[in-house]
Amino acid sequence: MIELWSLIAGVVLLLLLMAVAIKGWLAPRQFQERTRASRELGAMEPCPEEFVSRIFSPADREFVRGLKAGSIERLFEQERKRVALVWVHQTSAMIRKVMREHAEATRESKNLEFSTEINILAQFLTLMAVCWILSVAVQIGGPLWLGGLAHFGQRLSQQVTKLQESFQAGVLAKAERVGRA
Amino acid sequence: MDLSYKMVTVEEAYDDLLRRSLSKISGDLARLIYLASTRDYNTGKYHHDGLAARFRVEIACKALELAHRRIFYRIAACSLEELVEEVELYLSSSRQSRDEVLQVWQKLEPYRVALPVDVNVAIAQLFVSNTKLALAILRRRQEQEAMGERAS
């Protein structure tokens, strides 16, 4: 019995620590994010799947290799790396923005579903880990072998965005019902 | 009701633009440059006299913006090989010397101005990056041709 209670206490403590860590991690980025996101990443329309495929696809590299020109190959590797990093940073910034909006919405919501919150948090943490791995891997070995992971990240970010949108729609609908009543 | 009427009109203006102006331009890259040139640098608004006369100024502006975005996304989605062909077509249909245009494009990068407003940053970067590569590939081909001619 004591073991069960200590397990529950451990899980709760872990969740609290994670919440504090995420809050602390998001806070210093807020100003930086707002300015950079509105300028560089201002256009927050998500990158369609076909472009993610294009960025991470090795097809263009095959074409460049066929030219048998070292300087063009080097330029290609450098350029594709740059584009891939822009995509990774954009995805990461977009998902942080979604999570900030979610955090704001949860503050206004009174009946939070624990399972939904854990699901969103888990997806957010997975996505941030994917972005970090992609960022490091792209810088080390270039983007052309990371198509699978990039697509996974893309799908996950769409999922988190949809979850947040449906959550926000629910909060708004509830607020309207309360307002009418 | 009003909104759908407006959309139909923008689509009509877009079709008109496609039929009367854009179909006469060869290649999507040339179309992109043309559409970007109808945009005012200071206000970001598009203007086309003929289209504005047939439709309203705002409708013409929206139709030009729509065409600009659609063509941009089409070109940005091209493979590098396809983009090299597009740039080649653009260079060969230009009135200026091919060599001169190639040099100026590499130095000034005027294709950066051809980006529509509020376009996805990663896609914009992909377009700029691929165009830069396409120009480098064509430049190299040109140098090889010149060397071949000198050797023979």
mmCIF file of C-alpha atoms in Angstrom:
data_model
loop_
_atom_site.group_PDB
_atom_site.id
_atom_site.type_symbol
_atom_site.label_atom_id
_atom_site.label_comp_id
_atom_site.label_asym_id
_atom_site.label_seq_id
_atom_site.Cartn_x
_atom_site.Cartn_y
_atom_site.Cartn_z
ATOM 1 C CA MET A 1 0.000 0.000 0.000
ATOM 2 C CA ILE A 2 2.803 2.341 0.981
ATOM 3 C CA GLU A 3 4.569 1.424 -2.254
ATOM 4 C CA LEU A 4 1.494 2.383 -4.307
ATOM 5 C CA TRP A 5 1.204 5.738 -2.554
ATOM 6 C CA SER A 6 4.878 6.484 -3.065
ATOM 7 C CA LEU A 7 4.476 5.566 -6.781
ATOM 8 C CA ILE A 8 1.513 7.938 -7.140
ATOM 9 C CA ALA A 9 3.405 10.668 -5.276
ATOM 10 C CA GLY A 10 6.408 10.094 -7.532
ATOM 11 C CA VAL A 11 4.287 10.379 -10.701
ATOM 12 C CA VAL A 12 2.579 13.547 -9.441
ATOM 13 C CA LEU A 13 5.939 15.042 -8.501
ATOM 14 C CA LEU A 14 7.359 14.151 -11.903
ATOM 15 C CA LEU A 15 4.396 15.770 -13.660
ATOM 16 C CA LEU A 16 4.759 18.893 -11.535
ATOM 17 C CA LEU A 17 8.458 19.089 -12.318
ATOM 18 C CA MET A 18 7.729 18.665 -16.027
ATOM 19 C CA ALA A 19 5.081 21.400 -15.899
ATOM 20 C CA VAL A 20 7.499 23.767 -14.102
ATOM 21 C CA ALA A 21 10.282 22.910 -16.555
ATOM 22 C CA ILE A 22 8.069 23.556 -19.577
ATOM 23 C CA LYS A 23 6.758 26.796 -18.117
ATOM 24 C CA GLY A 24 10.293 27.947 -17.394
ATOM 25 C CA TRP A 25 11.408 26.853 -20.824
ATOM 26 C CA LEU A 26 8.595 28.684 -22.576
ATOM 27 C CA ALA A 27 8.776 31.921 -20.581
ATOM 28 C CA PRO A 28 12.191 33.307 -21.632
ATOM 29 C CA ARG A 29 11.371 32.454 -25.214
ATOM 30 C CA GLN A 30 8.164 34.420 -25.224
ATOM 31 C CA PHE A 31 9.606 37.808 -26.116
ATOM 32 C CA GLN A 32 12.177 36.343 -28.462
ATOM 33 C CA GLU A 33 9.504 34.159 -30.024
ATOM 34 C CA ARG A 34 7.007 36.947 -30.448
ATOM 35 C CA THR A 35 9.462 39.211 -32.188
ATOM 36 C CA ARG A 36 11.159 36.580 -34.291
ATOM 37 C CA ALA A 37 8.008 34.646 -35.013
ATOM 38 C CA SER A 38 6.216 37.726 -36.237
ATOM 39 C CA ARG A 39 9.152 38.796 -38.366
ATOM 40 C CA GLU A 40 10.977 35.749 -39.689
ATOM 41 C CA LEU A 41 8.381 33.114 -39.062
ATOM 42 C CA GLY A 42 5.537 35.567 -39.370
ATOM 43 C CA ALA A 43 3.748 33.526 -41.928
ATOM 44 C CA MET A 44 2.610 30.756 -39.627
ATOM 45 C CA GLU A 45 0.811 28.841 -42.307
ATOM 46 C CA PRO A 46 1.974 25.237 -41.938
ATOM 47 C CA CYS A 47 4.350 23.813 -44.487
ATOM 48 C CA PRO A 48 2.406 21.385 -46.735
ATOM 49 C CA GLU A 49 3.534 17.747 -46.731
ATOM 50 C CA GLU A 50 4.749 17.818 -50.356
ATOM 51 C CA PHE A 51 7.286 20.522 -49.492
ATOM 52 C CA VAL A 52 8.559 18.551 -46.489
ATOM 53 C CA SER A 53 9.083 15.630 -48.883
ATOM 54 C CA ARG A 54 10.905 17.908 -51.293
ATOM 55 C CA ILE A 55 13.222 19.314 -48.591
ATOM 56 C CA PHE A 56 14.180 15.909 -47.213
ATOM 57 C CA SER A 57 14.065 13.948 -50.480
ATOM 58 C CA PRO A 58 17.315 12.564 -51.931
ATOM 59 C CA ALA A 59 15.995 12.884 -55.532
ATOM 60 C CA ASP A 60 17.535 16.327 -56.100
ATOM 61 C CA ARG A 61 20.871 15.077 -54.764
ATOM 62 C CA GLU A 62 20.868 12.296 -57.375
ATOM 63 C CA PHE A 63 20.380 14.931 -60.062
ATOM 64 C CA VAL A 64 23.225 17.049 -58.646
ATOM 65 C CA ARG A 65 25.513 13.994 -58.362
ATOM 66 C CA GLY A 66 24.840 13.244 -62.022
ATOM 67 C CA LEU A 67 26.366 16.621 -62.914
ATOM 68 C CA LYS A 68 29.723 15.465 -61.531
ATOM 69 C CA ALA A 69 30.648 18.891 -60.182
ATOM 70 C CA GLY A 70 32.114 19.024 -56.686
ATOM 71 C CA SER A 71 31.405 22.722 -56.175
ATOM 72 C CA ILE A 72 27.721 22.324 -57.095
ATOM 73 C CA GLU A 73 27.432 19.275 -54.827
ATOM 74 C CA ARG A 74 28.897 21.223 -51.910
ATOM 75 C CA LEU A 75 26.592 24.154 -52.592
ATOM 76 C CA PHE A 76 23.633 21.773 -52.737
ATOM 77 C CA GLU A 77 24.483 20.127 -49.391
ATOM 78 C CA GLN A 78 24.920 23.532 -47.767
ATOM 79 C CA GLU A 79 21.716 24.970 -49.209
ATOM 80 C CA ARG A 80 19.536 21.949 -48.439
ATOM 81 C CA LYS A 81 20.856 21.895 -44.883
ATOM 82 C CA ARG A 82 19.891 25.550 -44.477
ATOM 83 C CA VAL A 83 16.352 24.955 -45.802
ATOM 84 C CA ALA A 84 15.889 21.898 -43.549
ATOM 85 C CA LEU A 85 16.983 23.872 -40.479
ATOM 86 C CA VAL A 86 14.544 26.670 -41.339
ATOM 87 C CA TRP A 87 11.764 24.050 -41.500
ATOM 88 C CA VAL A 88 12.811 22.488 -38.160
ATOM 89 C CA HIS A 89 12.936 25.890 -36.421
ATOM 90 C CA GLN A 90 9.621 26.877 -37.957
ATOM 91 C CA THR A 91 7.937 23.664 -36.805
ATOM 92 C CA SER A 92 9.395 24.022 -33.341
ATOM 93 C CA ALA A 93 8.319 27.701 -33.106
ATOM 94 C CA MET A 94 4.844 26.855 -34.361
ATOM 95 C CA ILE A 95 4.347 24.090 -31.836
ATOM 96 C CA ARG A 96 5.584 26.300 -28.985
ATOM 97 C CA LYS A 97 3.061 28.910 -30.089
ATOM 98 C CA VAL A 98 0.309 26.266 -30.093
ATOM 99 C CA MET A 99 1.344 25.160 -26.599
ATOM 100 C CA ARG A 100 1.320 28.753 -25.316
ATOM 101 C CA GLU A 101 -2.192 29.168 -26.683
ATOM 102 C CA HIS A 102 -3.140 25.888 -25.064
ATOM 103 C CA ALA A 103 -1.686 26.968 -21.720
ATOM 104 C CA GLU A 104 -3.724 30.190 -21.926
ATOM 105 C CA ALA A 105 -6.863 28.255 -22.797
ATOM 106 C CA THR A 106 -6.372 25.785 -19.935
ATOM 107 C CA ARG A 107 -6.089 28.660 -17.475
ATOM 108 C CA GLU A 108 -9.605 29.745 -18.477
ATOM 109 C CA SER A 109 -11.028 26.252 -18.525
ATOM 110 C CA LYS A 110 -12.546 24.830 -15.337
ATOM 111 C CA ASN A 111 -13.053 21.174 -16.167
ATOM 112 C CA LEU A 112 -9.814 19.899 -17.622
ATOM 113 C CA GLU A 113 -9.551 16.287 -18.673
ATOM 114 C CA PHE A 114 -6.449 14.779 -17.171
ATOM 115 C CA SER A 115 -6.001 12.176 -19.932
ATOM 116 C CA THR A 116 -6.291 14.797 -22.706
ATOM 117 C CA GLU A 117 -3.787 17.054 -20.978
ATOM 118 C CA ILE A 118 -1.306 14.203 -20.529
ATOM 119 C CA ASN A 119 -1.802 13.225 -24.181
ATOM 120 C CA ILE A 120 -1.122 16.784 -25.386
ATOM 121 C CA LEU A 121 1.874 17.141 -23.081
ATOM 122 C CA ALA A 122 3.326 13.806 -24.222
ATOM 123 C CA GLN A 123 2.894 14.739 -27.889
ATOM 124 C CA PHE A 124 4.423 18.152 -27.277
ATOM 125 C CA LEU A 125 7.454 16.654 -25.511
ATOM 126 C CA THR A 126 7.878 14.035 -28.254
ATOM 127 C CA LEU A 127 7.679 16.708 -30.906
ATOM 128 C CA MET A 128 10.211 18.931 -29.177
ATOM 129 C CA ALA A 129 12.544 15.938 -28.890
ATOM 130 C CA VAL A 130 12.040 15.146 -32.601
ATOM 131 C CA CYS A 131 12.823 18.775 -33.505
ATOM 132 C CA TRP A 132 15.950 18.717 -31.362
ATOM 133 C CA ILE A 133 17.147 15.412 -32.871
ATOM 134 C CA LEU A 134 16.385 16.684 -36.380
ATOM 135 C CA SER A 135 18.224 19.933 -35.742
ATOM 136 C CA VAL A 136 21.356 18.140 -34.499
ATOM 137 C CA ALA A 137 21.197 15.390 -37.145
ATOM 138 C CA VAL A 138 20.715 17.879 -39.995
ATOM 139 C CA GLN A 139 23.746 19.850 -38.843
ATOM 140 C CA ILE A 140 25.856 16.719 -38.585
ATOM 141 C CA GLY A 141 24.832 14.702 -41.619
ATOM 142 C CA GLY A 142 22.498 16.842 -43.719
ATOM 143 C CA PRO A 143 18.754 16.350 -44.135
ATOM 144 C CA LEU A 144 18.552 13.778 -46.928
ATOM 145 C CA TRP A 145 18.454 10.670 -44.751
ATOM 146 C CA LEU A 146 15.947 12.083 -42.271
ATOM 147 C CA GLY A 147 12.774 12.023 -44.382
ATOM 148 C CA GLY A 148 10.999 9.487 -42.147
ATOM 149 C CA LEU A 149 11.624 11.414 -38.940
ATOM 150 C CA ALA A 150 10.674 14.718 -40.601
ATOM 151 C CA HIS A 151 7.351 13.244 -41.762
ATOM 152 C CA PHE A 152 6.733 11.883 -38.274
ATOM 153 C CA GLY A 153 7.369 15.359 -36.844
ATOM 154 C CA GLN A 154 5.107 16.947 -39.448
ATOM 155 C CA ARG A 155 2.222 14.563 -38.690
ATOM 156 C CA LEU A 156 2.665 14.977 -34.939
ATOM 157 C CA SER A 157 2.662 18.775 -35.180
ATOM 158 C CA GLN A 158 -0.571 18.612 -37.202
ATOM 159 C CA GLN A 159 -2.061 16.336 -34.553
ATOM 160 C CA VAL A 160 -1.105 18.664 -31.682
ATOM 161 C CA THR A 161 -2.439 21.685 -33.585
ATOM 162 C CA LYS A 162 -5.748 19.895 -34.228
ATOM 163 C CA LEU A 163 -6.030 18.832 -30.574
ATOM 164 C CA GLN A 164 -5.430 22.390 -29.427
ATOM 165 C CA GLU A 165 -7.941 23.765 -31.971
ATOM 166 C CA SER A 166 -10.648 21.359 -30.833
ATOM 167 C CA PHE A 167 -9.818 22.127 -27.195
ATOM 168 C CA GLN A 168 -10.062 25.875 -27.825
ATOM 169 C CA ALA A 169 -13.312 25.429 -29.759
ATOM 170 C CA GLY A 170 -14.699 23.512 -26.773
ATOM 171 C CA VAL A 171 -13.643 26.254 -24.347
ATOM 172 C CA LEU A 172 -15.219 28.946 -26.569
ATOM 173 C CA ALA A 173 -18.443 26.987 -26.970
ATOM 174 C CA LYS A 174 -18.666 26.521 -23.210
ATOM 175 C CA ALA A 175 -17.976 30.213 -22.560
ATOM 176 C CA GLU A 176 -20.761 31.126 -25.018
ATOM 177 C CA ARG A 177 -23.203 28.753 -23.296
ATOM 178 C CA VAL A 178 -22.321 30.261 -19.915
ATOM 179 C CA GLY A 179 -22.681 33.780 -21.357
ATOM 180 C CA ARG A 180 -26.141 32.979 -22.718
ATOM 181 C CA ALA A 181 -27.236 31.393 -19.458
ATOM 182 C CA MET B 1 -23.959 35.536 -50.090
ATOM 183 C CA ASP B 2 -21.932 38.663 -50.680
ATOM 184 C CA LEU B 3 -18.697 36.813 -49.882
ATOM 185 C CA SER B 4 -19.355 33.959 -52.335
ATOM 186 C CA TYR B 5 -20.271 36.494 -55.036
ATOM 187 C CA LYS B 6 -16.963 38.240 -54.375
ATOM 188 C CA MET B 7 -15.023 34.944 -54.589
ATOM 189 C CA VAL B 8 -16.662 34.051 -57.886
ATOM 190 C CA THR B 9 -15.659 37.455 -59.239
ATOM 191 C CA VAL B 10 -12.045 37.018 -58.081
ATOM 192 C CA GLU B 11 -11.972 33.588 -59.729
ATOM 193 C CA GLU B 12 -13.452 35.121 -62.903
ATOM 194 C CA ALA B 13 -10.798 37.831 -62.883
ATOM 195 C CA TYR B 14 -8.164 35.172 -62.254
ATOM 196 C CA ASP B 15 -9.369 33.133 -65.258
ATOM 197 C CA ASP B 16 -9.379 36.275 -67.368
ATOM 198 C CA LEU B 17 -5.813 37.061 -66.295
ATOM 199 C CA LEU B 18 -4.762 33.518 -67.103
ATOM 200 C CA ARG B 19 -6.394 33.606 -70.542
ATOM 201 C CA ARG B 20 -5.435 37.077 -71.693
ATOM 202 C CA SER B 21 -2.038 37.727 -70.098
ATOM 203 C CA LEU B 22 -0.377 34.740 -68.472
ATOM 204 C CA SER B 23 -0.989 32.283 -71.328
ATOM 205 C CA LYS B 24 1.101 34.537 -73.581
ATOM 206 C CA ILE B 25 4.123 34.298 -71.296
ATOM 207 C CA SER B 26 6.253 31.213 -71.728
ATOM 208 C CA GLY B 27 7.278 29.446 -68.538
ATOM 209 C CA ASP B 28 6.115 29.679 -64.934
ATOM 210 C CA LEU B 29 9.220 31.536 -63.809
ATOM 211 C CA ALA B 30 8.584 34.331 -66.319
ATOM 212 C CA ARG B 31 4.943 34.402 -65.170
ATOM 213 C CA LEU B 32 6.088 34.666 -61.558
ATOM 214 C CA ILE B 33 8.423 37.568 -62.362
ATOM 215 C CA TYR B 34 5.676 39.276 -64.349
ATOM 216 C CA LEU B 35 3.141 38.915 -61.518
ATOM 217 C CA ALA B 36 5.631 40.144 -58.929
ATOM 218 C CA SER B 37 6.261 43.196 -61.128
ATOM 219 C CA THR B 38 2.564 44.138 -60.942
ATOM 220 C CA ARG B 39 2.972 44.621 -57.175
ATOM 221 C CA ASP B 40 3.785 48.056 -55.786
ATOM 222 C CA TYR B 41 6.982 47.940 -53.700
ATOM 223 C CA ASN B 42 5.663 50.443 -51.180
ATOM 224 C CA THR B 43 2.101 49.321 -50.656
ATOM 225 C CA GLY B 44 2.328 45.641 -51.609
ATOM 226 C CA LYS B 45 -0.849 46.094 -53.698
ATOM 227 C CA TYR B 46 -1.100 44.579 -57.151
ATOM 228 C CA HIS B 47 -2.243 46.570 -60.132
ATOM 229 C CA HIS B 48 -3.126 45.712 -63.720
ATOM 230 C CA ASP B 49 -4.845 48.351 -65.854
ATOM 231 C CA GLY B 50 -6.682 45.992 -68.211
ATOM 232 C CA LEU B 51 -7.899 43.712 -65.444
ATOM 233 C CA ALA B 52 -8.942 46.667 -63.277
ATOM 234 C CA ALA B 53 -10.925 48.090 -66.205
ATOM 235 C CA ARG B 54 -12.767 44.788 -66.785
ATOM 236 C CA PHE B 55 -13.301 44.103 -63.084
ATOM 237 C CA ARG B 56 -12.895 46.410 -60.109
ATOM 238 C CA VAL B 57 -9.466 47.587 -58.846
ATOM 239 C CA GLU B 58 -9.761 45.506 -55.638
ATOM 240 C CA ILE B 59 -10.927 42.423 -57.533
ATOM 241 C CA ALA B 60 -8.031 42.784 -59.987
ATOM 242 C CA CYS B 61 -5.636 43.163 -57.050
ATOM 243 C CA LYS B 62 -6.961 40.000 -55.385
ATOM 244 C CA ALA B 63 -6.863 38.023 -58.651
ATOM 245 C CA LEU B 64 -3.239 39.048 -59.251
ATOM 246 C CA GLU B 65 -2.327 38.108 -55.697
ATOM 247 C CA LEU B 66 -4.046 34.735 -56.092
ATOM 248 C CA ALA B 67 -2.240 34.060 -59.375
ATOM 249 C CA HIS B 68 1.066 35.102 -57.821
ATOM 250 C CA ARG B 69 0.658 32.704 -54.883
ATOM 251 C CA ARG B 70 -0.497 29.800 -57.050
ATOM 252 C CA ILE B 71 2.378 30.130 -59.494
ATOM 253 C CA PHE B 72 4.862 30.595 -56.679
ATOM 254 C CA TYR B 73 3.768 27.391 -54.932
ATOM 255 C CA ARG B 74 3.886 25.537 -58.257
ATOM 256 C CA ILE B 75 7.482 26.609 -58.913
ATOM 257 C CA ALA B 76 8.586 26.036 -55.325
ATOM 258 C CA ALA B 77 7.303 22.458 -55.529
ATOM 259 C CA CYS B 78 9.384 21.758 -58.674
ATOM 260 C CA SER B 79 12.334 19.416 -58.500
ATOM 261 C CA LEU B 80 15.738 21.013 -58.969
ATOM 262 C CA GLU B 81 15.973 19.531 -62.458
ATOM 263 C CA GLU B 82 12.618 21.065 -63.436
ATOM 264 C CA LEU B 83 13.649 24.417 -62.011
ATOM 265 C CA VAL B 84 16.874 24.374 -64.047
ATOM 266 C CA GLU B 85 14.686 23.916 -67.157
ATOM 267 C CA GLU B 86 12.435 26.791 -66.045
ATOM 268 C CA VAL B 87 15.398 29.133 -65.562
ATOM 269 C CA GLU B 88 16.817 27.998 -68.904
ATOM 270 C CA LEU B 89 13.494 28.798 -70.600
ATOM 271 C CA TYR B 90 13.405 32.186 -68.896
ATOM 272 C CA LEU B 91 16.951 33.011 -70.007
ATOM 273 C CA SER B 92 16.394 31.910 -73.583
ATOM 274 C CA SER B 93 13.164 33.914 -73.898
ATOM 275 C CA SER B 94 14.777 37.058 -72.486
ATOM 276 C CA ARG B 95 15.686 39.873 -74.880
ATOM 277 C CA GLN B 96 18.936 40.553 -73.042
ATOM 278 C CA SER B 97 22.044 38.463 -73.472
ATOM 279 C CA ARG B 98 21.789 35.123 -71.694
ATOM 280 C CA ASP B 99 25.202 35.547 -70.092
ATOM 281 C CA GLU B 100 24.378 39.018 -68.809
ATOM 282 C CA VAL B 101 21.043 37.949 -67.250
ATOM 283 C CA LEU B 102 22.714 34.948 -65.637
ATOM 284 C CA GLN B 103 25.415 37.113 -64.107
ATOM 285 C CA VAL B 104 22.998 39.762 -62.840
ATOM 286 C CA TRP B 105 20.670 37.139 -61.380
ATOM 287 C CA GLN B 106 23.552 35.557 -59.500
ATOM 288 C CA LYS B 107 24.781 38.888 -58.177
ATOM 289 C CA LEU B 108 21.557 40.736 -57.375
ATOM 290 C CA GLU B 109 19.290 37.764 -56.710
ATOM 291 C CA PRO B 110 16.210 39.597 -58.065
ATOM 292 C CA TYR B 111 14.115 36.441 -57.664
ATOM 293 C CA ARG B 112 13.929 37.231 -53.944
ATOM 294 C CA VAL B 113 11.532 40.064 -54.812
ATOM 295 C CA ALA B 114 9.275 37.535 -56.518
ATOM 296 C CA LEU B 115 8.142 36.041 -53.200
ATOM 297 C CA PRO B 116 4.485 36.637 -52.347
ATOM 298 C CA VAL B 117 3.701 38.304 -49.021
ATOM 299 C CA ASP B 118 3.262 36.049 -45.954
ATOM 300 C CA VAL B 119 4.423 32.948 -47.696
ATOM 301 C CA ASN B 120 5.639 30.042 -45.566
ATOM 302 C CA VAL B 121 9.256 30.776 -44.593
ATOM 303 C CA ALA B 122 10.565 27.260 -45.285
ATOM 304 C CA ILE B 123 8.966 27.232 -48.744
ATOM 305 C CA ALA B 124 10.355 30.692 -49.513
ATOM 306 C CA GLN B 125 13.810 29.489 -48.453
ATOM 307 C CA LEU B 126 13.447 26.357 -50.605
ATOM 308 C CA PHE B 127 12.566 28.471 -53.652
ATOM 309 C CA VAL B 128 15.458 30.916 -53.112
ATOM 310 C CA SER B 129 17.889 28.086 -52.466
ATOM 311 C CA ASN B 130 16.827 26.048 -55.509
ATOM 312 C CA THR B 131 16.957 29.091 -57.787
ATOM 313 C CA LYS B 132 20.470 29.852 -56.556
ATOM 314 C CA LEU B 133 21.463 26.253 -57.351
ATOM 315 C CA ALA B 134 19.768 26.311 -60.750
ATOM 316 C CA LEU B 135 21.721 29.451 -61.656
ATOM 317 C CA ALA B 136 24.996 27.883 -60.514
ATOM 318 C CA ILE B 137 24.264 24.776 -62.609
ATOM 319 C CA LEU B 138 23.481 26.848 -65.719
ATOM 320 C CA ARG B 139 26.572 28.987 -65.174
ATOM 321 C CA ARG B 140 28.699 25.864 -65.013
ATOM 322 C CA ARG B 141 27.110 24.470 -68.168
ATOM 323 C CA GLN B 142 27.821 27.738 -69.925
ATOM 324 C CA GLU B 143 31.463 27.712 -68.815
ATOM 325 C CA GLN B 144 31.837 24.117 -69.994
ATOM 326 C CA GLU B 145 30.343 25.006 -73.370
ATOM 327 C CA ALA B 146 32.705 27.960 -73.706
ATOM 328 C CA MET B 147 35.671 25.745 -72.829
ATOM 329 C CA GLY B 148 34.518 23.150 -75.359
ATOM 330 C CA GLU B 149 34.279 25.789 -78.070
ATOM 331 C CA ARG B 150 37.747 27.110 -77.257
ATOM 332 C CA ALA B 151 39.206 23.615 -77.343
ATOM 333 C CA SER B 152 37.676 22.888 -80.763
#
